[in-house]
Structure formats: structure tokens, C-alpha cells
CSV table of C-alpha atoms and ligand atoms in Angstrom, one decimal:
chain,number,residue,atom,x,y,z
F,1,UNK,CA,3.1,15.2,50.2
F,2,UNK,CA,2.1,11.7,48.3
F,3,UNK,CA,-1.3,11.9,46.3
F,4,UNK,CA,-3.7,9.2,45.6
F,5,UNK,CA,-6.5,9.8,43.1
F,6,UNK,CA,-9.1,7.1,42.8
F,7,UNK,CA,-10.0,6.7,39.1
F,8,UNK,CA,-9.5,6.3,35.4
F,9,UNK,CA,-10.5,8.5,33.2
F,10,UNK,CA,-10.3,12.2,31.6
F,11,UNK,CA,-11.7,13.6,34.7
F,12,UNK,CA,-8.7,12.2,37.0
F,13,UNK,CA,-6.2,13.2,34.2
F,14,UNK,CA,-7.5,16.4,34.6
F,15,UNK,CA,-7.7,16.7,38.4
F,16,UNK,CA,-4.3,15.2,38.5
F,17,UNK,CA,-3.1,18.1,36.0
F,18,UNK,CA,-4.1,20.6,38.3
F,19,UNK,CA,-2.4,18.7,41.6
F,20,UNK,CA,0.5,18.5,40.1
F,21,UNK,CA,1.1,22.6,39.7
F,22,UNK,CA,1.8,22.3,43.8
F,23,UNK,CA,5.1,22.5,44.4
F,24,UNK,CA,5.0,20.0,47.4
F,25,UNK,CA,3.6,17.5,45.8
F,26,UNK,CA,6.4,15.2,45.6
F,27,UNK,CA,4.3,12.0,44.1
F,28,UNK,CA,0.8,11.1,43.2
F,29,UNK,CA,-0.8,7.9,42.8
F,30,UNK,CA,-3.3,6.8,40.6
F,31,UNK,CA,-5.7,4.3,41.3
F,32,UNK,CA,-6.1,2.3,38.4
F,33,UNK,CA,-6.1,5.4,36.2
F,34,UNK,CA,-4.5,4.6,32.5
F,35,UNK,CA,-1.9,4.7,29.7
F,36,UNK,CA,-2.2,8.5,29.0
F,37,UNK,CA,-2.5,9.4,33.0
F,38,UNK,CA,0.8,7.4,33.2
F,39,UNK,CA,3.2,10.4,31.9
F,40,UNK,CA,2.2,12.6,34.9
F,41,UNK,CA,1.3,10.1,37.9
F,42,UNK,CA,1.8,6.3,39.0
F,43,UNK,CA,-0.6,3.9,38.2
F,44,UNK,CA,-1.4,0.9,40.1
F,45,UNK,CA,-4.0,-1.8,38.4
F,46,UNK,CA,-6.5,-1.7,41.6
F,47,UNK,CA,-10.0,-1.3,40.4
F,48,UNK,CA,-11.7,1.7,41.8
F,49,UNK,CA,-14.6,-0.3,43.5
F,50,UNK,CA,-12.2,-2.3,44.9
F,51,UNK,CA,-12.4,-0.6,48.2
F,52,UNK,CA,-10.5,-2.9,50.3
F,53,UNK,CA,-7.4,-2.9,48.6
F,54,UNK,CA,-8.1,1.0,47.6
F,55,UNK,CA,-7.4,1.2,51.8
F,56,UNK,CA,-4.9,-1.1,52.2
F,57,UNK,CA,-2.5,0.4,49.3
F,58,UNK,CA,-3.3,4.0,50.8
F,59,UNK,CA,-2.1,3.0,54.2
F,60,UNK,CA,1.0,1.4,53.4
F,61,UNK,CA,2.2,3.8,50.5
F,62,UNK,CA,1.7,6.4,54.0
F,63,UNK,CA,-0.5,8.6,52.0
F,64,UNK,CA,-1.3,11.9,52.9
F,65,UNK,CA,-4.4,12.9,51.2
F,66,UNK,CA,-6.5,10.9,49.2
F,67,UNK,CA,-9.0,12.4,46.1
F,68,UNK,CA,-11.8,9.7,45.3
F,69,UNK,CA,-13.2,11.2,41.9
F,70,UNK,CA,-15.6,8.2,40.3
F,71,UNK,CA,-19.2,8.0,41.8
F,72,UNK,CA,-19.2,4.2,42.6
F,73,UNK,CA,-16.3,4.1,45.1
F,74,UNK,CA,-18.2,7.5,46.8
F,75,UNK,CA,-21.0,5.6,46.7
F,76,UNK,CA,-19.6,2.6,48.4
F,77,UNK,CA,-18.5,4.0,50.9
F,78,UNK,CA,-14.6,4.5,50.3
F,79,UNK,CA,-14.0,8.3,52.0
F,80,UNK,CA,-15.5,6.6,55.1
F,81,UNK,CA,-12.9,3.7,55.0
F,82,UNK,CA,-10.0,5.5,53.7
F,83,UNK,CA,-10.6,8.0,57.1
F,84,UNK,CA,-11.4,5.2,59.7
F,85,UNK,CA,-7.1,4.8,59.2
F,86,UNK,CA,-6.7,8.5,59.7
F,87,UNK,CA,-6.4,9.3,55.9
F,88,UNK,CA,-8.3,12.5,55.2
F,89,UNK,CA,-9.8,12.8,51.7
F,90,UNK,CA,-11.8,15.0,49.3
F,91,UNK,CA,-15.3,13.7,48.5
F,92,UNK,CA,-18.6,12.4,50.6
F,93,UNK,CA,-19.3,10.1,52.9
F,94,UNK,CA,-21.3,7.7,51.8
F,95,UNK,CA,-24.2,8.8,53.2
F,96,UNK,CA,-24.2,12.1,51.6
F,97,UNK,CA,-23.3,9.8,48.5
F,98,UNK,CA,-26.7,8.5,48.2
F,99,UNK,CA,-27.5,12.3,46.9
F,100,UNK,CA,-26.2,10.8,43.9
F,101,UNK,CA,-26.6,7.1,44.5
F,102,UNK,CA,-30.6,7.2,44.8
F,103,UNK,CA,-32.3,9.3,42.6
F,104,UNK,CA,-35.8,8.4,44.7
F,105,UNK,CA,-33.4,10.0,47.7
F,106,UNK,CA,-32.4,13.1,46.3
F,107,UNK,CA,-36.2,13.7,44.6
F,108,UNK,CA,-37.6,12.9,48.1
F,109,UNK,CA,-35.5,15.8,48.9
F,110,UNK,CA,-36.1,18.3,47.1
F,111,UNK,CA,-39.4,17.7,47.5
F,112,UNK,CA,-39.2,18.3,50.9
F,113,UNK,CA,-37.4,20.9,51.1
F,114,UNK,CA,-38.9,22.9,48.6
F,115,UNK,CA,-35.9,22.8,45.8
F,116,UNK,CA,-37.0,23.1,42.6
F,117,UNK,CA,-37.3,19.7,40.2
F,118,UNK,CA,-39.4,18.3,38.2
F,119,UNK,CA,-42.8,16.6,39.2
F,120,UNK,CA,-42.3,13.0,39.5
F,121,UNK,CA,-43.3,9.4,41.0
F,122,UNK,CA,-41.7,6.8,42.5
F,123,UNK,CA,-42.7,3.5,41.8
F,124,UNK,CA,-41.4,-0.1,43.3
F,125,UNK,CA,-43.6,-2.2,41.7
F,126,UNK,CA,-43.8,-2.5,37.9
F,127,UNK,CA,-48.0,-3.4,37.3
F,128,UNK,CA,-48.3,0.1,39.2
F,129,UNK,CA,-45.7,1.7,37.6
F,130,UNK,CA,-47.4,0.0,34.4
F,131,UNK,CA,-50.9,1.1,35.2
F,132,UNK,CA,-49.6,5.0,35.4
F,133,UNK,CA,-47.3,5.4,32.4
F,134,UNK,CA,-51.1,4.9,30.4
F,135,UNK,CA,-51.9,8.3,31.2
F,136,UNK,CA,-48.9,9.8,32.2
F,137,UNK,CA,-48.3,13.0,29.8
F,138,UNK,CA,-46.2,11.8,27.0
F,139,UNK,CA,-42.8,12.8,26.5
F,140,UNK,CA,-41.8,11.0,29.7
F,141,UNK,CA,-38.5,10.3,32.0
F,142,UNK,CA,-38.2,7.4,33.4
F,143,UNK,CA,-35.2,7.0,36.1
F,144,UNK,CA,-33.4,3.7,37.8
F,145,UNK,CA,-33.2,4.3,41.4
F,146,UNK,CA,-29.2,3.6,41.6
F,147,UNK,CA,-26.2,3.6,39.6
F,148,UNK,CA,-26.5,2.4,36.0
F,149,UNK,CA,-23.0,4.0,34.5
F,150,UNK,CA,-24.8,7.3,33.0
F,151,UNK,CA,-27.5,4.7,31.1
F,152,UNK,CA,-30.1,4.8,33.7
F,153,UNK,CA,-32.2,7.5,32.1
F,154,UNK,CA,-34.8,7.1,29.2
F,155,UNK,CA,-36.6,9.7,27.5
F,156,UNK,CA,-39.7,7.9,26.1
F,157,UNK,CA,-41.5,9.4,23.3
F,158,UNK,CA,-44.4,7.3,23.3
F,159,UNK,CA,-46.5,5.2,25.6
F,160,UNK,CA,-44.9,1.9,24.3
F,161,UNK,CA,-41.1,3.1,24.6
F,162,UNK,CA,-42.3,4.0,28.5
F,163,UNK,CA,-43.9,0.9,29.0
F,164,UNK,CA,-40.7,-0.7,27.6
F,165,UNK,CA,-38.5,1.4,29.7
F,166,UNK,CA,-40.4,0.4,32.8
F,167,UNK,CA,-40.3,-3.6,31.8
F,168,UNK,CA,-36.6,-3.4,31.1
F,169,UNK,CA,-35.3,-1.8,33.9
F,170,UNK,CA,-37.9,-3.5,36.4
F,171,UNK,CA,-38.8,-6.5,35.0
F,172,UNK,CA,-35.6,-7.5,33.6
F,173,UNK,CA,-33.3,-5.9,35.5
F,174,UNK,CA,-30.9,-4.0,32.9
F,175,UNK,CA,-29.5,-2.6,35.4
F,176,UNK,CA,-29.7,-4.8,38.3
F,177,UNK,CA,-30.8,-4.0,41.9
F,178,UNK,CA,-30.4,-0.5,40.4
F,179,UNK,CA,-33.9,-0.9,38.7
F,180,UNK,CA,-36.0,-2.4,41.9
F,181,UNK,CA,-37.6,1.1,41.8
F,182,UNK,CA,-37.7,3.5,39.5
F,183,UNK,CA,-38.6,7.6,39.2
F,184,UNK,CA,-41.1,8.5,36.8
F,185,UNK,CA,-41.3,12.6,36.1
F,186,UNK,CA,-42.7,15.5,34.3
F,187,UNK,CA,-40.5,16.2,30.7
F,188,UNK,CA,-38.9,19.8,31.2
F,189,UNK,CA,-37.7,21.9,28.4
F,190,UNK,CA,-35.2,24.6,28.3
F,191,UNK,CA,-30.9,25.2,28.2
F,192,UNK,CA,-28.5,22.6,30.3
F,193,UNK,CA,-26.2,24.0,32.5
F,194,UNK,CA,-23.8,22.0,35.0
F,195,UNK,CA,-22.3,23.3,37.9
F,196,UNK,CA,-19.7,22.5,39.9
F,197,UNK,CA,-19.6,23.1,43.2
F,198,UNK,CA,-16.7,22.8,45.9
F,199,UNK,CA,-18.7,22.6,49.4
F,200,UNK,CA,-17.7,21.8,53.5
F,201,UNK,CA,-21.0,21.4,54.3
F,202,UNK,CA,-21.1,25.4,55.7
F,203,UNK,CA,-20.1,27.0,52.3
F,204,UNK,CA,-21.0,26.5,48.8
F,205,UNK,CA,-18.5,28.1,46.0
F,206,UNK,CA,-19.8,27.2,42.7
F,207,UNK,CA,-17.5,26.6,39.9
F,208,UNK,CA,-17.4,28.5,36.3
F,209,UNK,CA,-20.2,27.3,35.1
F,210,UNK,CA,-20.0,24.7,31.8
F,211,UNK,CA,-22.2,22.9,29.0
F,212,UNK,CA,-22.3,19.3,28.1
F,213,UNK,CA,-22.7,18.0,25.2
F,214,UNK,CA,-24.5,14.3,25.1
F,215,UNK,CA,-25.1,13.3,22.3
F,216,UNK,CA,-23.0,11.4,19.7
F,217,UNK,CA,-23.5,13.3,16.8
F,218,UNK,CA,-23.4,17.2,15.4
F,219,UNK,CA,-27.0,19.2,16.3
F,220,UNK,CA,-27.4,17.0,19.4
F,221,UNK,CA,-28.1,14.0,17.3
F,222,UNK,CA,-27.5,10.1,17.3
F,223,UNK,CA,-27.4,8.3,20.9
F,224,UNK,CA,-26.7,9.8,24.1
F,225,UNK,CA,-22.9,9.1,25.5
F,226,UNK,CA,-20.8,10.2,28.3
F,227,UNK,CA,-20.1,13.1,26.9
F,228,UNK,CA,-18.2,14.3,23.6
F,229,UNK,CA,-17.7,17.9,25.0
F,230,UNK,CA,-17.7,20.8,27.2
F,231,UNK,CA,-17.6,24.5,27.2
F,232,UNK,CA,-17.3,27.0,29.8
F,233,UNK,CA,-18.5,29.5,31.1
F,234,UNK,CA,-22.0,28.5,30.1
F,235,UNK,CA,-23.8,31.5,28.4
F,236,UNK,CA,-27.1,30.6,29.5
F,237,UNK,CA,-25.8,30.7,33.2
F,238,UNK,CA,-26.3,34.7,33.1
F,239,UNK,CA,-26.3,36.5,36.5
F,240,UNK,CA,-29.5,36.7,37.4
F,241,UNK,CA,-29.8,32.9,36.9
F,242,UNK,CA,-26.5,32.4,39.6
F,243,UNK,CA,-28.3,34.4,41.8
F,244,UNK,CA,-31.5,31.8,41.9
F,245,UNK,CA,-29.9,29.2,41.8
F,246,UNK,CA,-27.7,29.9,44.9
F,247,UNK,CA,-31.2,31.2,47.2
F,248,UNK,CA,-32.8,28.7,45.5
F,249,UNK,CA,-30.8,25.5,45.1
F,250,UNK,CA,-27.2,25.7,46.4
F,251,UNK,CA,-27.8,26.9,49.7
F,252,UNK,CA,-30.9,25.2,50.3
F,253,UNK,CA,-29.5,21.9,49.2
F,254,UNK,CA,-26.6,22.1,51.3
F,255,UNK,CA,-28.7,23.0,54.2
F,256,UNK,CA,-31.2,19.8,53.7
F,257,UNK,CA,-28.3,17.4,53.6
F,258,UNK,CA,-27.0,18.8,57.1
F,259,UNK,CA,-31.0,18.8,58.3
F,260,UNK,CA,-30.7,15.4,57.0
F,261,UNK,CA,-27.7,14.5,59.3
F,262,UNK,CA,-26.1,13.8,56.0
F,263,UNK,CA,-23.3,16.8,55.7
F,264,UNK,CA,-22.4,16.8,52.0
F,265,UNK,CA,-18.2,17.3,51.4
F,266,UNK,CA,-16.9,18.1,48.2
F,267,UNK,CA,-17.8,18.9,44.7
F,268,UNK,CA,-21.4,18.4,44.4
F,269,UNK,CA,-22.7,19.1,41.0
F,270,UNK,CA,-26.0,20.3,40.1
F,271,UNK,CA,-27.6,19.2,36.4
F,272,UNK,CA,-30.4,22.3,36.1
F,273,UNK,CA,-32.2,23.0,33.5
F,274,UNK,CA,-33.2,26.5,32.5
F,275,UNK,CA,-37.0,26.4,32.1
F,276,UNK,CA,-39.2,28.7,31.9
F,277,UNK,CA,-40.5,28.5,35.4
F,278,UNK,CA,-36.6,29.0,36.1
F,279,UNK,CA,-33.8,26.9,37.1
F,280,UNK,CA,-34.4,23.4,37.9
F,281,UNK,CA,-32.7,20.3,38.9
F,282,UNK,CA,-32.5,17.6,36.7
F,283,UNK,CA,-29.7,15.7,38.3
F,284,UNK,CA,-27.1,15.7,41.2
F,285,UNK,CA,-24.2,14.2,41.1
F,286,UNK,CA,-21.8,13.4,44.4
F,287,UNK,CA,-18.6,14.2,42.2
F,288,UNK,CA,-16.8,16.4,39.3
F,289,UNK,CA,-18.8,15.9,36.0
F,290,UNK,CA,-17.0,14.4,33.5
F,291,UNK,CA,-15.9,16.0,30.4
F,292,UNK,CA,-17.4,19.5,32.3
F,293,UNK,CA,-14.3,18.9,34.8
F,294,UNK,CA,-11.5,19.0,31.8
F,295,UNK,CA,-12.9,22.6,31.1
F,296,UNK,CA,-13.3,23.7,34.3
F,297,UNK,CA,-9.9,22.9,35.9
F,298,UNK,CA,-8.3,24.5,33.5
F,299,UNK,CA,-9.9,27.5,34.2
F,300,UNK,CA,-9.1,27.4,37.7
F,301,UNK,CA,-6.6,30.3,39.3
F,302,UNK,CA,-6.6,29.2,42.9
F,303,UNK,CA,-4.5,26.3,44.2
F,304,UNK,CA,-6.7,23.0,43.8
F,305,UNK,CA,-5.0,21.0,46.7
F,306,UNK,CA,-5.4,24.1,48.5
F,307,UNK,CA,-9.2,24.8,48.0
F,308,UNK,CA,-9.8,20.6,48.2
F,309,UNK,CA,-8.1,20.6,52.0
F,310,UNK,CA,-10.0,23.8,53.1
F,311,UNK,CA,-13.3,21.6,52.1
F,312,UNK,CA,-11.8,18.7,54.2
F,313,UNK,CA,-10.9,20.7,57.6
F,314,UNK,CA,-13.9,22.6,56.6
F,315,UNK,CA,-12.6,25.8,56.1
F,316,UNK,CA,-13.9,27.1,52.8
F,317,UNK,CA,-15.2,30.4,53.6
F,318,UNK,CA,-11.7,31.3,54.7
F,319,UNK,CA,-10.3,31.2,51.6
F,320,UNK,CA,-10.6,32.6,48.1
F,321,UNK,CA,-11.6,30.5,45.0
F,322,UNK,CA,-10.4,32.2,41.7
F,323,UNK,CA,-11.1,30.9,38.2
F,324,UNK,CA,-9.6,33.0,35.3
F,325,UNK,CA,-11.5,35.5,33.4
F,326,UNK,CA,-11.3,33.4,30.1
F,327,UNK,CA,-13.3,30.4,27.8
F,328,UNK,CA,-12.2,26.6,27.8
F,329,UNK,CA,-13.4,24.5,25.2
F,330,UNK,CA,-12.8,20.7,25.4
F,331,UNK,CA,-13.4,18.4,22.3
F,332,UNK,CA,-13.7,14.5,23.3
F,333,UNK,CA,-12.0,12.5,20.5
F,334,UNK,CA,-13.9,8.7,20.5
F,335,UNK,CA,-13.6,5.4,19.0
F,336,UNK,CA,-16.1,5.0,15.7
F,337,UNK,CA,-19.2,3.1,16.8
F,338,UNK,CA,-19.2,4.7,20.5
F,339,UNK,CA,-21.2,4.5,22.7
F,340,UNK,CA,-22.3,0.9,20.9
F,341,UNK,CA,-19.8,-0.8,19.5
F,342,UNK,CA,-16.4,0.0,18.8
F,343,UNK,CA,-13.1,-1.4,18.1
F,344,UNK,CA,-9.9,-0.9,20.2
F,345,UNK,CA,-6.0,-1.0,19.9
F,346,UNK,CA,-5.6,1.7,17.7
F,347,UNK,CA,-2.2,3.8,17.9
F,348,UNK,CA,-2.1,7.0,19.6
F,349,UNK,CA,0.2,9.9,18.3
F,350,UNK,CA,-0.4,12.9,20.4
F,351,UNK,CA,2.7,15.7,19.3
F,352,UNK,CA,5.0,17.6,21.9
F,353,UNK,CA,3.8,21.5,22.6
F,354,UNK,CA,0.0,21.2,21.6
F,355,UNK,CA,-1.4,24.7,22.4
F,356,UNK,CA,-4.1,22.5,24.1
F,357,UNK,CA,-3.8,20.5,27.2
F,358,UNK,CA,-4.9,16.4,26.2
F,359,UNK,CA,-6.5,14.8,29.1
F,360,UNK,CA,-6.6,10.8,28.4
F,361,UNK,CA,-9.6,8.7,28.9
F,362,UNK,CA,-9.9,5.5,27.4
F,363,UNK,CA,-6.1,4.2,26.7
F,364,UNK,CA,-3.4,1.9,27.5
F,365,UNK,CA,0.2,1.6,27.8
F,366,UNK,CA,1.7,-0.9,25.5
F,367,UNK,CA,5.4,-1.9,24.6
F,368,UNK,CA,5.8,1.7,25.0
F,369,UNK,CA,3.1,2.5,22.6
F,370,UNK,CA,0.2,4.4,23.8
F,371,UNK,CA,-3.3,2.5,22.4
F,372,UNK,CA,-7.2,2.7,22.4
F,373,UNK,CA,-8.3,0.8,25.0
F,374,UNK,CA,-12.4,2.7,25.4
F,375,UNK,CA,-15.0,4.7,23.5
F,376,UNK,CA,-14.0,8.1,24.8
F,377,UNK,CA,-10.1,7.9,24.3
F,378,UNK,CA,-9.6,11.9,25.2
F,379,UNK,CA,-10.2,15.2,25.8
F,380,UNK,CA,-8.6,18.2,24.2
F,381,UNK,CA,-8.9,21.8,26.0
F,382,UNK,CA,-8.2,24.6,25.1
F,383,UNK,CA,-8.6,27.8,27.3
F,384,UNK,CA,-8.8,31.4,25.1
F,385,UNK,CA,-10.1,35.1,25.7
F,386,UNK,CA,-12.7,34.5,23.3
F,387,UNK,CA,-15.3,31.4,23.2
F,388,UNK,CA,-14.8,31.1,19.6
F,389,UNK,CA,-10.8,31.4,20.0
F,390,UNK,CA,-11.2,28.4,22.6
F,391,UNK,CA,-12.8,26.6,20.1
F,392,UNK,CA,-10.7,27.3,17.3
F,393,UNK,CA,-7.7,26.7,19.0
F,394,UNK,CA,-9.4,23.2,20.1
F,395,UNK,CA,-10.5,21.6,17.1
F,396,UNK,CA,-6.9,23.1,15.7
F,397,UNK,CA,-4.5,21.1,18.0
F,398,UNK,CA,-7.3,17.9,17.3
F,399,UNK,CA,-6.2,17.7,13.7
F,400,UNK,CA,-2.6,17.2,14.9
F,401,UNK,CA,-3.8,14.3,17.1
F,402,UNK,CA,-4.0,10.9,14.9
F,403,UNK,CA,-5.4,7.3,16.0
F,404,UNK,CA,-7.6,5.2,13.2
F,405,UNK,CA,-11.0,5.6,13.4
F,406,UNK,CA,-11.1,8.5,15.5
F,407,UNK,CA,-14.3,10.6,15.7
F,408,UNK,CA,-15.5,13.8,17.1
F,409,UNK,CA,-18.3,16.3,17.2
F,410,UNK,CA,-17.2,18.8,14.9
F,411,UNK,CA,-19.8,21.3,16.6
F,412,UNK,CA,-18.8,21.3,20.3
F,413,UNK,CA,-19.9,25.2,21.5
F,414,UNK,CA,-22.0,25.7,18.5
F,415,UNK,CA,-24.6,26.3,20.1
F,416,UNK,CA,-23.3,28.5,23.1
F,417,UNK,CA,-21.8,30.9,20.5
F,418,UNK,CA,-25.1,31.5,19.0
F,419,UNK,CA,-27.0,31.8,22.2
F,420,UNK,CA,-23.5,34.9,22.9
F,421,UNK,CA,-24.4,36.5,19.8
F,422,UNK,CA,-28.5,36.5,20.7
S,501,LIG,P1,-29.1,12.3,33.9
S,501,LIG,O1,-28.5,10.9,33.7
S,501,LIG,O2,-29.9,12.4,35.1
S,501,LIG,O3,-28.0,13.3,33.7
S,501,LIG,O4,-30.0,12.5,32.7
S,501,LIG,C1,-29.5,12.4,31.4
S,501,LIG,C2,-30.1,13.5,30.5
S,501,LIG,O5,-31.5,13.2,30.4
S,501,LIG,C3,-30.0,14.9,31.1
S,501,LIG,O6,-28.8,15.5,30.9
S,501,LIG,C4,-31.2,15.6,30.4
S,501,LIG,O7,-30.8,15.9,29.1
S,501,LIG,C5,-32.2,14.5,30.3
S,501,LIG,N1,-33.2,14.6,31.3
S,501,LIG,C6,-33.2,14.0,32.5
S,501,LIG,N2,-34.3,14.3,33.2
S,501,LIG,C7,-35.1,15.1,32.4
S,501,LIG,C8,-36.3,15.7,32.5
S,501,LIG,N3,-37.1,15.6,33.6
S,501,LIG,N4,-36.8,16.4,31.4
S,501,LIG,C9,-36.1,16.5,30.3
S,501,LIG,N5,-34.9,15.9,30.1
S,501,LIG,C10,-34.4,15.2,31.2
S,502,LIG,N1,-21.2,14.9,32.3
S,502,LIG,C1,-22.2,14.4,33.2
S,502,LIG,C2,-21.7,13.6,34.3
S,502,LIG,O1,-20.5,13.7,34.7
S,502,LIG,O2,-22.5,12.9,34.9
């Protein structure tokens, strides 16, 4: 079978990890994916928004299955194009997308079909959006409509950062058409969890659960970023929490998007919040979370090619979806100055037979050499019986990993072992 994987980053290298334990996978593409992805599939430099060529390189390479990972391509529409020539592929169509691509969408739905959120408003004109942040409760979240590359969220702690937050992304468009309207809403408290979900629009399997860790610096300090790590399984994802969550959240949202003549195919992740009203969504995305996907892959038992073509023929509940009885941590080494400023062309060395796998992010190929090319340059997992032992074993193989001015959280699961020991 030939592989394609639309993306670039540590969740491809991941994903494309996992593809490559089937034994009939005899190549996988890589689309424009980067230096460090390079050692286990074939890049080619087409962008991943560039859906056109995305389409035309599938069709003549005679691809057999396509995997479109980022959320812009999904967004744009690429799973519809790529199977208009008869390619099938994992991810939404682009109108399920939108779940993702419009938070005033997916608020509007969960407001109508009873899922639990927070309260909010939506607002597409900026006086009135103006005139209501003056007695809105204070903290509040203000939301860009569309895509704004993880950015599009502020938390304001006073009236004058919400007012600023409104004239920025309304009146001078930070994020372009992204910002013609905006979400205000109600400032909920309590644990993030992310899950994963694999779905055919009949059947929800959620994946081990996993916690994010945003910020740049130790104790959830400094700005927020893309991510600087993972754990999983998610402590505060107990039971009796999976249990809500699926009568209260999984299932129904699943069944809205289908009411919605919007059937939802692939991994649709769900950013709750544990408050104490109980789980609530923060967030969907229309795609594997990334860092949350380079610990949960790894986790991962059953066949992923396997489990990813039951949810294209739409034959999930026939089949079983195992993830192993263990811990993955996953410590994201960065360029100093991320997520503002940072310098790049640094050397990689990475050493044979790390007890840890490294899943590359922000690198490129050069004279041989491997070099910084991003903020997030990669992700090291490593997968134990114990939380703590996945740590350990995680910052461990780190230290044997060298590029100049690398930096990392040093307390990635900190916090989840503490909330085990409670
Ligand atoms: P998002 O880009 O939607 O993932 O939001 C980024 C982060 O903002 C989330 O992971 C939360 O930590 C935080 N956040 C978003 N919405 C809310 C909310 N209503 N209340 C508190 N925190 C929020
Ligand atoms: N880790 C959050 C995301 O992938 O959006």
C-alpha cells in the first residue's frame, strides 16, 4: 500500500511511526512534513494548504489511502477533493470541519443540542461586542470565529485587556477574516483533559485519555504555546468522568453533527474541562491534538491503519481498539525565546537506541546535517508501567539529546502525579 500524510510536524511523525509498524505498507509519503520525519517517510516540499497540488501529487503517485492530519487543509476542504478522484482518506469533510473551523458553529451547537459548554455570546460587530464586555463578569474568554494557528483565544483579566482583545481581533484584524466575529464566554475553572476520539459517524471510541501542557514555562507559567508536553492517561479523567462524558458529550455530539447532515469522520477531539458542574467543553478540534497525539500513539495496541480504514468504510463497531495498560510521557524540547522570538539553525544530535521514541517537529535537512528550523523542534516519549517511570525515563533520554539553546519544561506531569498520589 503507498501512504500519504498531509503535514509537518510532531503529530505526523508520530502518526507516521505508528503506520509504519504495518507490514504492507510498502511506502509513505509525506506532504511537506520535515528533516526529522525524513528518516522514516518521503517528503515532498508541497505546502499542506496547497490543496490542488495536495490532489494532483496523490493521484499520480496512485495512492491508496490518504491521512490529512493539520486542521487547515480539513478545513479547506482537502478529504472532499482527495475523494472526488476515488482516493479514500481519514479525516472530515469539510463540512464536519467547520466543528473546528467556526467556534460560533460548534457553540451554536452545543447549545442546541444541550452539550455542555460554557455560557457565551457571539458578536459580529465590535461597538456591541464593546458595549457588553463593560459588564461582562471579569475573567473573560474572548474567541476568533476561525482559524488563528492556536492564537485565537485570550483570557482577559481585566475590562481593558477584553476591550483590547475585542479591538485587536475585530478592529484590526490580527487574525484576518478569522476575527469578523468573535465568541465571548463565561471563565470556567477546573482540570484539562483532551480526548481523542476515532469516530465513523455511528461509533465513538475514545482514546487514552492525555494532559496538555500550554504554557512556556514550569507551574504553568510564561506565555501560552502549542504545547511543551503531554501525559497520558490523564488522572483526572477517572471513570465516572468517561462515563459523562460519553452520555453526555461523545454520543450526543456525534449524533448533532449527523442531525446536522454534517457526519463527522475521524479523530475528533474534545478539549473539556473538569468543573465542578462536571465535564465541559472548552474546545473541539476536527483532528489529533498535537503534542497529546505523540503520547497517545504510542500507547496504542491495535493496528492504526487498521482502526483509521474501519472509520473510512465506516466500520468501527466491528472492530476492537486496544491501547496498552501503561503511562507515556512526552517532553517537547523548543528553541529559547519560543513561542516569541527565537533563533534557528542550530545542530541536532539525537543518539542511536534512545529508550524514548523522538518525534521531530520543527527541523530541516541540511548537507546531511539535521538543524532547527521552528520553536517546537521535538518531542520525546517515553511509555513506562509507572507515570513517574515514563517521566523519568523521558527527561533521561532528553539529556542525551543536544542542540544550542534548547529548552524544556522541566515539570511535564508534575502535576498529574500529585493529583495520583491525592
Ligand atoms: P483553545 O484554543 O480553545 O484550546 O483555548 C486555549 C486554552 O484557553 C484552553 O486550553 C483553556 O486553557 C483556555 N480556555 C479556553 N476557553 C476557556 C474558558 N471558557 N474558561 C477558561 N479557560 C478557557
Ligand atoms: N494540543 C492542542 C491542540 O492540538 O490543539
Amino acid at each position: 500500500m503507498k501512504l500519504l500524510v498531509v503535514g509537518g510536524g510532531g503529530r505526523e511523525h508520530a502518526i507516521i511511526s505508528k503506520l509504519k509498524e504495518k507490514k504492507n505498507v510498502e511506502k509513505i509519503y509525506v506532504l511537506p512534513g520535515n528533516g526529522g520525519i525524513a528518516k522514516d517517510a518521503e517528503c515532498v516540499n508541497i505546502s499542506a494548504t496547497d490543496i490542488d497540488s495536495i490532489v494532483k501529487f496523490a493521484v499520480d503517485s496512485g495512492i491508496d489511502y490518504a491521512v490529512v492530519a493539520p486542521d487547515d487543509p480539513l478545513v479547506l476542504g482537502c478529504v472532499d477533493e482527495l475523494e472526488a478522484k476515488g482516493i479514500p482518506c481519514f479525516g472530515p469533510r469539510k463540512n464536519a470541519a467547520i466543528i473546528e473551523g467556526s467556534k460560533v458553529f460548534s457553540k451554536n451547537l452545543m447549545k442546541k443540542y444541550g452539550i455542555p459548554t460554557a455560557e457565551y455570546e457571539v458578536f459580529d460587530d465590535s461597538a456591541k461586542a464593546l458595549e457588553y464586555v463593560k459588564t461582562a463578569p471579569i475573567p473573560t474568554v474572548i474567541k476568533a470565529d476561525g482559524l488563528a494557528l492556536g492564537k485565537g483565544v485570550i483570557i482577559a483579566q481585566t475590562r481593558e485587556e477584553a476591550e483590547n482583545a475585542v479591538k485587536s481581533i475585530m478592529n484590526d484584524k490580527q487574525f484576518g477574516k478569522s476575527g469578523d466575529k468573535i465568541v465571548i464566554e463565561e471563565f470556567l475553572t477546573g482540570p484539562e483533559v483532551s480526548v481523542l476520539s476515532f469516530t465513523d459517524g455511528k461509533t465513538v471510541v475514545p482514546m487514552v485519555s492525555s494532559m496538555d501542557h500550554k504554557r512556556a514555562g514550569d507551574n504553568d507559567t510564561g506565555l501560552n504555546t502549542g504545547g511543551m508536553g503531554t501525559i497520558a492517561p490523564n488522572p483526572y479523567y477517572t471513570k465516572a468522568v468517561a462515563d459523562e462524558c460519553m452520555e453526555k458529550i461523545f454520543l450526543p455530539t456525534i449524533k448533532a453533527m449527523n442531525a446536522e447532515g454534517r457526519t463527522f469522520k475521524g479523530c475528533l477531539y474534545f478539549g473539556l474541562m473538569i468543573t465542578e458542574n462536571g465535564p465541559k467543553v472548552i474546545e473541539y478540534n476536527c483532528r489529533f491534538g498535537d503534542p497529546e497525539t505523540q503520547v497517545v500513539l504510542p500507547l496504542l495496541e491495535s493496528d492504526l491503519l487498521d482502526v483509521m480504514t474501519a472509520v473510512t468504510e465506516e466500520r468501527l463497531s466491528d472492530i476492537e481498539v486496544k491501547f496498552r495498560n501503561e503511562f507515556a510521557a512526552c517532553v517537547v524540547m523548543a528553541s529559547k525565546g519560543y513561542p516569541v522570538k527565537y533563533d534557528k539553525g542550530f545542530e541536532i544530535t539525537i543518539p542511536e537506541n534512545l529508550e524514548a521514541k523522538v518525534f521531530v517537529a520543527g527541523a530541516k535537512l541540511e548537507n546531511g546535517k539535521l538543524l532547527t528550523s521552528g520553536g517546537r523542534v521535538l518531542g520525546v516519549t517515553a511509555t513506562a508501567d509507572t507515570l513517574k517511570n515514563a517521566i523519568d525515563k523521558a527527561y533521561n533520554e532528553v539529556k542525551k539529546i543536544h542542540f544550542d539553546n534548547a529548552f524544556f519544561r522541566s515539570d511535564i506531569g508534575a502535576r498529574a502525579l500529585k493529583a495520583l498520589e491525592e
